[in-house]
Amino acid sequence: MSRARQLQYLNSVLLEEMPRYREEARAFPGDDASQRRLLRSLMNLRPPMPLKPEFLAVQDALLSAEREERGIVDAEGLSPSPAHPRIALWQGDITRLKAGAIVNAANSALLGCFVPCHSCIDNAIHSAAGLQLRDECHRLMEAQGHPEPNGLAKLTGGYNLPAAHVLHTVGPIVQGRVTRRDREELASCYRSCLELASERGLGTVAFCCISTGEFHFPNREAAQIALETVAAFLRQDPGLRVVFNVYKDLDLGIYRELLCP
């Protein structure tokens, strides 16, 4: 099936499930790029519900091809920091990383971002993984019966990501000054992810810059907490390797300075 046919089929199925978006969908031109943007928008909007095997087969074929086009980066092959032999720094799209797990900065619903094509990491990871990720998160949250507290971690499959798993953690939302509780919860996010990764023998974990985007934790202080927490954990656990994944030049500069003082 051609890419154009894949997009046409996937969009038609989603619009059958969510007919309220048909009028808005007509505003998207028929070219592949526009139809791909429509698909991501509809995937972002789709609530958890049963997934048809036929849909998933086409979705997975599209997403796996896009994964190869973006290029896969093996986290195991990244050069470690001279000062921290089991910590590496990499700038780029976290959905390209092949690792035991990548870390998603989630919200307390733990279902991914429902804002069409939003630029947050939660949206990017769910969009690249496919709708199975939201479905698994929904099952976890249904079993839990309450919103995810700050500072804990949950593990899911990676589906169409190069990473085998996704670690979901909810960081603190900073409102005004950073409080002691904010700092403790952020440190707990890193610690909880590492504990779960160690328990499952995941090998390599790639962290995003938790809470620094939409949640407004100051970048430098967040990086200091992240490095201190991770370094302390790795001293007790010889089996894990960590990648700090940054996207912005600002964070790259901060982590370079802190890793190589």
PDB file of C-alpha atoms in Angstrom:
ATOM      1  CA  MET A   1       0.000   0.000   0.000  1.00  0.00           C
ATOM      2  CA  SER A   2       1.387   3.408  -0.945  1.00  0.00           C
ATOM      3  CA  ARG A   3       1.900   6.127   1.641  1.00  0.00           C
ATOM      4  CA  ALA A   4      -0.988   8.106   0.153  1.00  0.00           C
ATOM      5  CA  ARG A   5      -3.281   5.066   0.429  1.00  0.00           C
ATOM      6  CA  GLN A   6      -2.134   4.428   3.995  1.00  0.00           C
ATOM      7  CA  LEU A   7      -2.973   7.995   4.996  1.00  0.00           C
ATOM      8  CA  GLN A   8      -6.313   7.883   3.230  1.00  0.00           C
ATOM      9  CA  TYR A   9      -7.273   4.617   4.925  1.00  0.00           C
ATOM     10  CA  LEU A  10      -6.138   5.609   8.425  1.00  0.00           C
ATOM     11  CA  ASN A  11      -7.843   9.000   8.297  1.00  0.00           C
ATOM     12  CA  SER A  12     -11.069   7.467   7.001  1.00  0.00           C
ATOM     13  CA  VAL A  13     -11.170   4.941   9.858  1.00  0.00           C
ATOM     14  CA  LEU A  14     -10.515   7.595  12.501  1.00  0.00           C
ATOM     15  CA  LEU A  15     -13.154   9.901  11.038  1.00  0.00           C
ATOM     16  CA  GLU A  16     -15.655   7.032  11.102  1.00  0.00           C
ATOM     17  CA  GLU A  17     -14.893   6.632  14.803  1.00  0.00           C
ATOM     18  CA  MET A  18     -14.987  10.392  15.440  1.00  0.00           C
ATOM     19  CA  PRO A  19     -17.453  11.866  12.889  1.00  0.00           C
ATOM     20  CA  ARG A  20     -17.591  15.176  14.788  1.00  0.00           C
ATOM     21  CA  TYR A  21     -14.229  16.079  13.187  1.00  0.00           C
ATOM     22  CA  ARG A  22     -15.297  15.490   9.571  1.00  0.00           C
ATOM     23  CA  GLU A  23     -16.043  19.147   8.857  1.00  0.00           C
ATOM     24  CA  GLU A  24     -12.663  20.274  10.209  1.00  0.00           C
ATOM     25  CA  ALA A  25     -10.905  17.505   8.270  1.00  0.00           C
ATOM     26  CA  ARG A  26     -12.200  18.937   4.987  1.00  0.00           C
ATOM     27  CA  ALA A  27      -9.984  21.991   5.552  1.00  0.00           C
ATOM     28  CA  PHE A  28      -6.849  19.831   5.119  1.00  0.00           C
ATOM     29  CA  PRO A  29      -5.514  19.715   1.536  1.00  0.00           C
ATOM     30  CA  GLY A  30      -5.097  16.371  -0.176  1.00  0.00           C
ATOM     31  CA  ASP A  31      -1.290  16.289  -0.353  1.00  0.00           C
ATOM     32  CA  ASP A  32       0.592  13.743   1.736  1.00  0.00           C
ATOM     33  CA  ALA A  33       2.091  16.271   4.182  1.00  0.00           C
ATOM     34  CA  SER A  34      -1.317  17.781   4.988  1.00  0.00           C
ATOM     35  CA  GLN A  35      -2.980  14.393   5.292  1.00  0.00           C
ATOM     36  CA  ARG A  36      -0.165  13.242   7.592  1.00  0.00           C
ATOM     37  CA  ARG A  37      -0.778  16.272   9.803  1.00  0.00           C
ATOM     38  CA  LEU A  38      -4.482  15.412   9.840  1.00  0.00           C
ATOM     39  CA  LEU A  39      -3.631  11.855  10.872  1.00  0.00           C
ATOM     40  CA  ARG A  40      -1.464  13.002  13.764  1.00  0.00           C
ATOM     41  CA  SER A  41      -4.207  15.407  14.849  1.00  0.00           C
ATOM     42  CA  LEU A  42      -6.844  12.673  14.825  1.00  0.00           C
ATOM     43  CA  MET A  43      -4.556  10.245  16.657  1.00  0.00           C
ATOM     44  CA  ASN A  44      -3.945  12.893  19.311  1.00  0.00           C
ATOM     45  CA  LEU A  45      -7.687  13.489  19.703  1.00  0.00           C
ATOM     46  CA  ARG A  46      -8.791   9.843  19.729  1.00  0.00           C
ATOM     47  CA  PRO A  47      -9.864   8.666  23.201  1.00  0.00           C
ATOM     48  CA  PRO A  48      -8.946   5.153  24.320  1.00  0.00           C
ATOM     49  CA  MET A  49     -11.234   2.620  22.660  1.00  0.00           C
ATOM     50  CA  PRO A  50     -10.852  -0.820  21.063  1.00  0.00           C
ATOM     51  CA  LEU A  51      -8.249  -0.952  18.278  1.00  0.00           C
ATOM     52  CA  LYS A  52      -8.984  -2.843  15.062  1.00  0.00           C
ATOM     53  CA  PRO A  53      -6.202  -5.204  13.916  1.00  0.00           C
ATOM     54  CA  GLU A  54      -6.570  -4.002  10.311  1.00  0.00           C
ATOM     55  CA  PHE A  55      -6.063  -0.381  11.375  1.00  0.00           C
ATOM     56  CA  LEU A  56      -3.070  -1.247  13.532  1.00  0.00           C
ATOM     57  CA  ALA A  57      -1.390  -3.155  10.713  1.00  0.00           C
ATOM     58  CA  VAL A  58      -1.520  -0.110   8.429  1.00  0.00           C
ATOM     59  CA  GLN A  59      -0.644   2.321  11.227  1.00  0.00           C
ATOM     60  CA  ASP A  60       2.363   0.217  12.240  1.00  0.00           C
ATOM     61  CA  ALA A  61       3.578  -0.056   8.653  1.00  0.00           C
ATOM     62  CA  LEU A  62       3.460   3.741   8.296  1.00  0.00           C
ATOM     63  CA  LEU A  63       5.080   4.498  11.654  1.00  0.00           C
ATOM     64  CA  SER A  64       7.814   1.900  11.265  1.00  0.00           C
ATOM     65  CA  ALA A  65       8.715   3.320   7.841  1.00  0.00           C
ATOM     66  CA  GLU A  66       8.843   6.826   9.320  1.00  0.00           C
ATOM     67  CA  ARG A  67      11.026   5.521  12.153  1.00  0.00           C
ATOM     68  CA  GLU A  68      13.541   4.246   9.615  1.00  0.00           C
ATOM     69  CA  GLU A  69      13.389   7.507   7.641  1.00  0.00           C
ATOM     70  CA  ARG A  70      14.146   9.577  10.755  1.00  0.00           C
ATOM     71  CA  GLY A  71      17.119   7.340  11.495  1.00  0.00           C
ATOM     72  CA  ILE A  72      17.684   5.260  14.611  1.00  0.00           C
ATOM     73  CA  VAL A  73      20.363   6.281  17.106  1.00  0.00           C
ATOM     74  CA  ASP A  74      21.679   3.457  19.296  1.00  0.00           C
ATOM     75  CA  ALA A  75      22.000   4.774  22.838  1.00  0.00           C
ATOM     76  CA  GLU A  76      24.578   2.102  23.614  1.00  0.00           C
ATOM     77  CA  GLY A  77      26.896   3.610  21.010  1.00  0.00           C
ATOM     78  CA  LEU A  78      26.884   7.158  22.383  1.00  0.00           C
ATOM     79  CA  SER A  79      30.160   8.392  23.848  1.00  0.00           C
ATOM     80  CA  PRO A  80      30.070   8.690  27.645  1.00  0.00           C
ATOM     81  CA  SER A  81      31.048  11.770  29.579  1.00  0.00           C
ATOM     82  CA  PRO A  82      34.716  11.678  30.676  1.00  0.00           C
ATOM     83  CA  ALA A  83      33.662  12.489  34.248  1.00  0.00           C
ATOM     84  CA  HIS A  84      30.769   9.966  34.276  1.00  0.00           C
ATOM     85  CA  PRO A  85      31.554   6.792  32.300  1.00  0.00           C
ATOM     86  CA  ARG A  86      27.943   5.558  32.433  1.00  0.00           C
ATOM     87  CA  ILE A  87      26.321   8.879  31.516  1.00  0.00           C
ATOM     88  CA  ALA A  88      26.062  10.172  27.938  1.00  0.00           C
ATOM     89  CA  LEU A  89      24.640  13.415  26.553  1.00  0.00           C
ATOM     90  CA  TRP A  90      22.787  13.556  23.237  1.00  0.00           C
ATOM     91  CA  GLN A  91      20.892  16.346  21.507  1.00  0.00           C
ATOM     92  CA  GLY A  92      18.043  15.392  19.224  1.00  0.00           C
ATOM     93  CA  ASP A  93      14.623  13.807  18.879  1.00  0.00           C
ATOM     94  CA  ILE A  94      14.137  11.288  21.689  1.00  0.00           C
ATOM     95  CA  THR A  95      11.836   9.195  19.474  1.00  0.00           C
ATOM     96  CA  ARG A  96      14.928   8.235  17.437  1.00  0.00           C
ATOM     97  CA  LEU A  97      16.744   6.638  20.381  1.00  0.00           C
ATOM     98  CA  LYS A  98      17.093   2.872  20.615  1.00  0.00           C
ATOM     99  CA  ALA A  99      17.346   2.164  24.343  1.00  0.00           C
ATOM    100  CA  GLY A 100      15.934  -0.043  27.038  1.00  0.00           C
ATOM    101  CA  ALA A 101      13.526   2.807  27.767  1.00  0.00           C
ATOM    102  CA  ILE A 102      13.010   6.458  27.007  1.00  0.00           C
ATOM    103  CA  VAL A 103      11.391   8.677  29.618  1.00  0.00           C
ATOM    104  CA  ASN A 104       8.185  10.540  28.892  1.00  0.00           C
ATOM    105  CA  ALA A 105       7.304  13.669  30.867  1.00  0.00           C
ATOM    106  CA  ALA A 106       3.623  12.855  31.259  1.00  0.00           C
ATOM    107  CA  ASN A 107       0.639  14.543  32.859  1.00  0.00           C
ATOM    108  CA  SER A 108      -1.364  13.047  35.704  1.00  0.00           C
ATOM    109  CA  ALA A 109      -3.929  11.434  33.362  1.00  0.00           C
ATOM    110  CA  LEU A 110      -1.040   9.480  31.790  1.00  0.00           C
ATOM    111  CA  LEU A 111      -2.885   9.173  28.468  1.00  0.00           C
ATOM    112  CA  GLY A 112      -0.702  11.391  26.315  1.00  0.00           C
ATOM    113  CA  CYS A 113      -1.383  14.854  24.957  1.00  0.00           C
ATOM    114  CA  PHE A 114      -4.819  15.462  23.404  1.00  0.00           C
ATOM    115  CA  VAL A 115      -3.856  18.793  21.780  1.00  0.00           C
ATOM    116  CA  PRO A 116      -3.488  18.182  18.033  1.00  0.00           C
ATOM    117  CA  CYS A 117       0.164  18.286  16.935  1.00  0.00           C
ATOM    118  CA  HIS A 118       1.283  19.953  20.162  1.00  0.00           C
ATOM    119  CA  SER A 119       5.055  20.343  20.478  1.00  0.00           C
ATOM    120  CA  CYS A 120       5.382  18.689  23.921  1.00  0.00           C
ATOM    121  CA  ILE A 121       7.387  15.506  24.355  1.00  0.00           C
ATOM    122  CA  ASP A 122       4.295  13.631  25.540  1.00  0.00           C
ATOM    123  CA  ASN A 123       2.648  14.288  22.176  1.00  0.00           C
ATOM    124  CA  ALA A 124       5.787  13.393  20.220  1.00  0.00           C
ATOM    125  CA  ILE A 125       6.288  10.060  21.980  1.00  0.00           C
ATOM    126  CA  HIS A 126       2.653   8.963  21.718  1.00  0.00           C
ATOM    127  CA  SER A 127       2.464  10.044  18.080  1.00  0.00           C
ATOM    128  CA  ALA A 128       5.566   8.047  17.128  1.00  0.00           C
ATOM    129  CA  ALA A 129       4.645   4.995  19.214  1.00  0.00           C
ATOM    130  CA  GLY A 130       1.104   4.648  17.878  1.00  0.00           C
ATOM    131  CA  LEU A 131      -2.328   4.351  19.428  1.00  0.00           C
ATOM    132  CA  GLN A 132      -1.392   1.176  21.314  1.00  0.00           C
ATOM    133  CA  LEU A 133       0.545   3.321  23.782  1.00  0.00           C
ATOM    134  CA  ARG A 134      -2.513   5.328  24.822  1.00  0.00           C
ATOM    135  CA  ASP A 135      -4.476   2.101  25.069  1.00  0.00           C
ATOM    136  CA  GLU A 136      -1.921   0.502  27.415  1.00  0.00           C
ATOM    137  CA  CYS A 137      -1.727   3.669  29.510  1.00  0.00           C
ATOM    138  CA  HIS A 138      -5.524   3.654  29.756  1.00  0.00           C
ATOM    139  CA  ARG A 139      -5.514   0.088  31.062  1.00  0.00           C
ATOM    140  CA  LEU A 140      -2.888   1.006  33.662  1.00  0.00           C
ATOM    141  CA  MET A 141      -4.879   4.010  34.823  1.00  0.00           C
ATOM    142  CA  GLU A 142      -8.159   2.117  34.905  1.00  0.00           C
ATOM    143  CA  ALA A 143      -6.536  -0.474  37.149  1.00  0.00           C
ATOM    144  CA  GLN A 144      -5.029   2.240  39.358  1.00  0.00           C
ATOM    145  CA  GLY A 145      -8.289   4.135  39.711  1.00  0.00           C
ATOM    146  CA  HIS A 146      -6.822   7.577  40.372  1.00  0.00           C
ATOM    147  CA  PRO A 147      -4.551  10.154  38.659  1.00  0.00           C
ATOM    148  CA  GLU A 148      -0.829   9.467  38.649  1.00  0.00           C
ATOM    149  CA  PRO A 149       0.942  11.222  41.535  1.00  0.00           C
ATOM    150  CA  ASN A 150       4.027  13.317  40.927  1.00  0.00           C
ATOM    151  CA  GLY A 151       7.391  11.627  41.233  1.00  0.00           C
ATOM    152  CA  LEU A 152       6.458   8.013  40.465  1.00  0.00           C
ATOM    153  CA  ALA A 153       6.983   5.980  37.290  1.00  0.00           C
ATOM    154  CA  LYS A 154       5.096   3.504  35.133  1.00  0.00           C
ATOM    155  CA  LEU A 155       6.478   1.266  32.396  1.00  0.00           C
ATOM    156  CA  THR A 156       4.826   0.491  29.052  1.00  0.00           C
ATOM    157  CA  GLY A 157       5.881  -0.968  25.749  1.00  0.00           C
ATOM    158  CA  GLY A 158       7.515   1.204  23.104  1.00  0.00           C
ATOM    159  CA  TYR A 159       5.485  -0.170  20.160  1.00  0.00           C
ATOM    160  CA  ASN A 160       6.680   1.646  16.995  1.00  0.00           C
ATOM    161  CA  LEU A 161       9.478   3.490  18.789  1.00  0.00           C
ATOM    162  CA  PRO A 162      13.064   2.213  18.525  1.00  0.00           C
ATOM    163  CA  ALA A 163      13.061   2.093  22.340  1.00  0.00           C
ATOM    164  CA  ALA A 164      11.777  -1.158  23.811  1.00  0.00           C
ATOM    165  CA  HIS A 165       9.866   0.619  26.566  1.00  0.00           C
ATOM    166  CA  VAL A 166       8.610   3.988  27.756  1.00  0.00           C
ATOM    167  CA  LEU A 167       8.903   5.130  31.355  1.00  0.00           C
ATOM    168  CA  HIS A 168       6.152   7.635  32.165  1.00  0.00           C
ATOM    169  CA  THR A 169       6.655  10.056  35.034  1.00  0.00           C
ATOM    170  CA  VAL A 170       4.780  13.159  36.173  1.00  0.00           C
ATOM    171  CA  GLY A 171       7.006  16.022  37.257  1.00  0.00           C
ATOM    172  CA  PRO A 172       6.089  19.014  39.406  1.00  0.00           C
ATOM    173  CA  ILE A 173       4.440  22.091  37.900  1.00  0.00           C
ATOM    174  CA  VAL A 174       6.297  25.153  39.141  1.00  0.00           C
ATOM    175  CA  GLN A 175       4.111  28.126  39.964  1.00  0.00           C
ATOM    176  CA  GLY A 176       6.264  31.078  40.948  1.00  0.00           C
ATOM    177  CA  ARG A 177       9.251  30.146  43.091  1.00  0.00           C
ATOM    178  CA  VAL A 178      10.647  26.635  43.148  1.00  0.00           C
ATOM    179  CA  THR A 179       9.692  24.997  46.455  1.00  0.00           C
ATOM    180  CA  ARG A 180      11.365  22.247  48.437  1.00  0.00           C
ATOM    181  CA  ARG A 181       8.509  19.946  47.445  1.00  0.00           C
ATOM    182  CA  ASP A 182       9.097  20.747  43.753  1.00  0.00           C
ATOM    183  CA  ARG A 183      12.749  19.750  44.124  1.00  0.00           C
ATOM    184  CA  GLU A 184      11.911  16.555  45.991  1.00  0.00           C
ATOM    185  CA  GLU A 185       9.281  15.521  43.443  1.00  0.00           C
ATOM    186  CA  LEU A 186      11.613  16.151  40.518  1.00  0.00           C
ATOM    187  CA  ALA A 187      14.366  14.085  42.127  1.00  0.00           C
ATOM    188  CA  SER A 188      11.779  11.379  42.785  1.00  0.00           C
ATOM    189  CA  CYS A 189      10.880  11.278  39.076  1.00  0.00           C
ATOM    190  CA  TYR A 190      14.468  10.367  38.171  1.00  0.00           C
ATOM    191  CA  ARG A 191      14.871   7.951  41.066  1.00  0.00           C
ATOM    192  CA  SER A 192      11.571   6.161  40.380  1.00  0.00           C
ATOM    193  CA  CYS A 193      12.416   5.700  36.706  1.00  0.00           C
ATOM    194  CA  LEU A 194      15.848   4.314  37.563  1.00  0.00           C
ATOM    195  CA  GLU A 195      14.460   1.962  40.198  1.00  0.00           C
ATOM    196  CA  LEU A 196      11.916   0.547  37.764  1.00  0.00           C
ATOM    197  CA  ALA A 197      14.502   0.287  34.985  1.00  0.00           C
ATOM    198  CA  SER A 198      16.892  -1.529  37.300  1.00  0.00           C
ATOM    199  CA  GLU A 199      14.153  -3.875  38.490  1.00  0.00           C
ATOM    200  CA  ARG A 200      13.281  -4.778  34.887  1.00  0.00           C
ATOM    201  CA  GLY A 201      16.897  -4.980  33.706  1.00  0.00           C
ATOM    202  CA  LEU A 202      16.439  -2.387  30.976  1.00  0.00           C
ATOM    203  CA  GLY A 203      20.133  -1.543  30.599  1.00  0.00           C
ATOM    204  CA  THR A 204      19.992   1.976  29.195  1.00  0.00           C
ATOM    205  CA  VAL A 205      17.526   4.752  30.075  1.00  0.00           C
ATOM    206  CA  ALA A 206      17.243   7.999  28.122  1.00  0.00           C
ATOM    207  CA  PHE A 207      15.885  10.910  30.130  1.00  0.00           C
ATOM    208  CA  CYS A 208      14.254  14.003  28.730  1.00  0.00           C
ATOM    209  CA  CYS A 209      14.450  17.298  30.649  1.00  0.00           C
ATOM    210  CA  ILE A 210      11.543  16.550  32.974  1.00  0.00           C
ATOM    211  CA  SER A 211       9.309  19.485  34.004  1.00  0.00           C
ATOM    212  CA  THR A 212      11.382  22.149  32.229  1.00  0.00           C
ATOM    213  CA  GLY A 213       8.980  22.817  29.365  1.00  0.00           C
ATOM    214  CA  GLU A 214       5.267  23.246  29.955  1.00  0.00           C
ATOM    215  CA  PHE A 215       5.797  22.710  33.703  1.00  0.00           C
ATOM    216  CA  HIS A 216       8.211  25.685  34.061  1.00  0.00           C
ATOM    217  CA  PHE A 217      10.954  24.185  36.244  1.00  0.00           C
ATOM    218  CA  PRO A 218      14.069  26.364  35.751  1.00  0.00           C
ATOM    219  CA  ASN A 219      16.375  24.553  33.329  1.00  0.00           C
ATOM    220  CA  ARG A 220      19.654  24.837  35.219  1.00  0.00           C
ATOM    221  CA  GLU A 221      18.266  23.819  38.592  1.00  0.00           C
ATOM    222  CA  ALA A 222      16.392  20.925  36.994  1.00  0.00           C
ATOM    223  CA  ALA A 223      19.604  19.720  35.339  1.00  0.00           C
ATOM    224  CA  GLN A 224      21.509  19.920  38.620  1.00  0.00           C
ATOM    225  CA  ILE A 225      18.846  17.829  40.384  1.00  0.00           C
ATOM    226  CA  ALA A 226      18.798  15.341  37.520  1.00  0.00           C
ATOM    227  CA  LEU A 227      22.560  14.856  37.484  1.00  0.00           C
ATOM    228  CA  GLU A 228      22.901  14.600  41.255  1.00  0.00           C
ATOM    229  CA  THR A 229      20.062  12.072  41.513  1.00  0.00           C
ATOM    230  CA  VAL A 230      21.260   9.941  38.607  1.00  0.00           C
ATOM    231  CA  ALA A 231      24.919   9.962  39.686  1.00  0.00           C
ATOM    232  CA  ALA A 232      23.962   8.909  43.209  1.00  0.00           C
ATOM    233  CA  PHE A 233      21.805   6.057  41.896  1.00  0.00           C
ATOM    234  CA  LEU A 234      24.446   4.789  39.471  1.00  0.00           C
ATOM    235  CA  ARG A 235      26.973   4.544  42.288  1.00  0.00           C
ATOM    236  CA  GLN A 236      24.675   1.923  43.841  1.00  0.00           C
ATOM    237  CA  ASP A 237      23.647   0.171  40.603  1.00  0.00           C
ATOM    238  CA  PRO A 238      26.393  -1.061  38.254  1.00  0.00           C
ATOM    239  CA  GLY A 239      23.972  -2.381  35.648  1.00  0.00           C
ATOM    240  CA  LEU A 240      22.419   0.821  34.305  1.00  0.00           C
ATOM    241  CA  ARG A 241      23.572   3.376  31.769  1.00  0.00           C
ATOM    242  CA  VAL A 242      21.890   6.774  31.360  1.00  0.00           C
ATOM    243  CA  VAL A 243      21.529   9.150  28.439  1.00  0.00           C
ATOM    244  CA  PHE A 244      20.482  12.724  29.040  1.00  0.00           C
ATOM    245  CA  ASN A 245      18.546  13.656  25.933  1.00  0.00           C
ATOM    246  CA  VAL A 246      18.264  17.388  25.296  1.00  0.00           C
ATOM    247  CA  TYR A 247      16.447  19.133  22.491  1.00  0.00           C
ATOM    248  CA  LYS A 248      17.160  22.823  23.042  1.00  0.00           C
ATOM    249  CA  ASP A 249      20.580  24.443  22.691  1.00  0.00           C
ATOM    250  CA  LEU A 250      19.999  26.014  26.121  1.00  0.00           C
ATOM    251  CA  ASP A 251      19.818  22.612  27.794  1.00  0.00           C
ATOM    252  CA  LEU A 252      22.751  21.290  25.786  1.00  0.00           C
ATOM    253  CA  GLY A 253      24.938  24.105  27.098  1.00  0.00           C
ATOM    254  CA  ILE A 254      23.803  23.553  30.687  1.00  0.00           C
ATOM    255  CA  TYR A 255      24.418  19.809  30.647  1.00  0.00           C
ATOM    256  CA  ARG A 256      27.799  20.183  28.950  1.00  0.00           C
ATOM    257  CA  GLU A 257      28.879  22.614  31.643  1.00  0.00           C
ATOM    258  CA  LEU A 258      27.625  20.439  34.502  1.00  0.00           C
ATOM    259  CA  LEU A 259      29.003  17.191  33.081  1.00  0.00           C
ATOM    260  CA  CYS A 260      32.419  18.640  32.250  1.00  0.00           C
ATOM    261  CA  PRO A 261      33.165  21.233  34.934  1.00  0.00           C
TER     262      PRO A 261
END
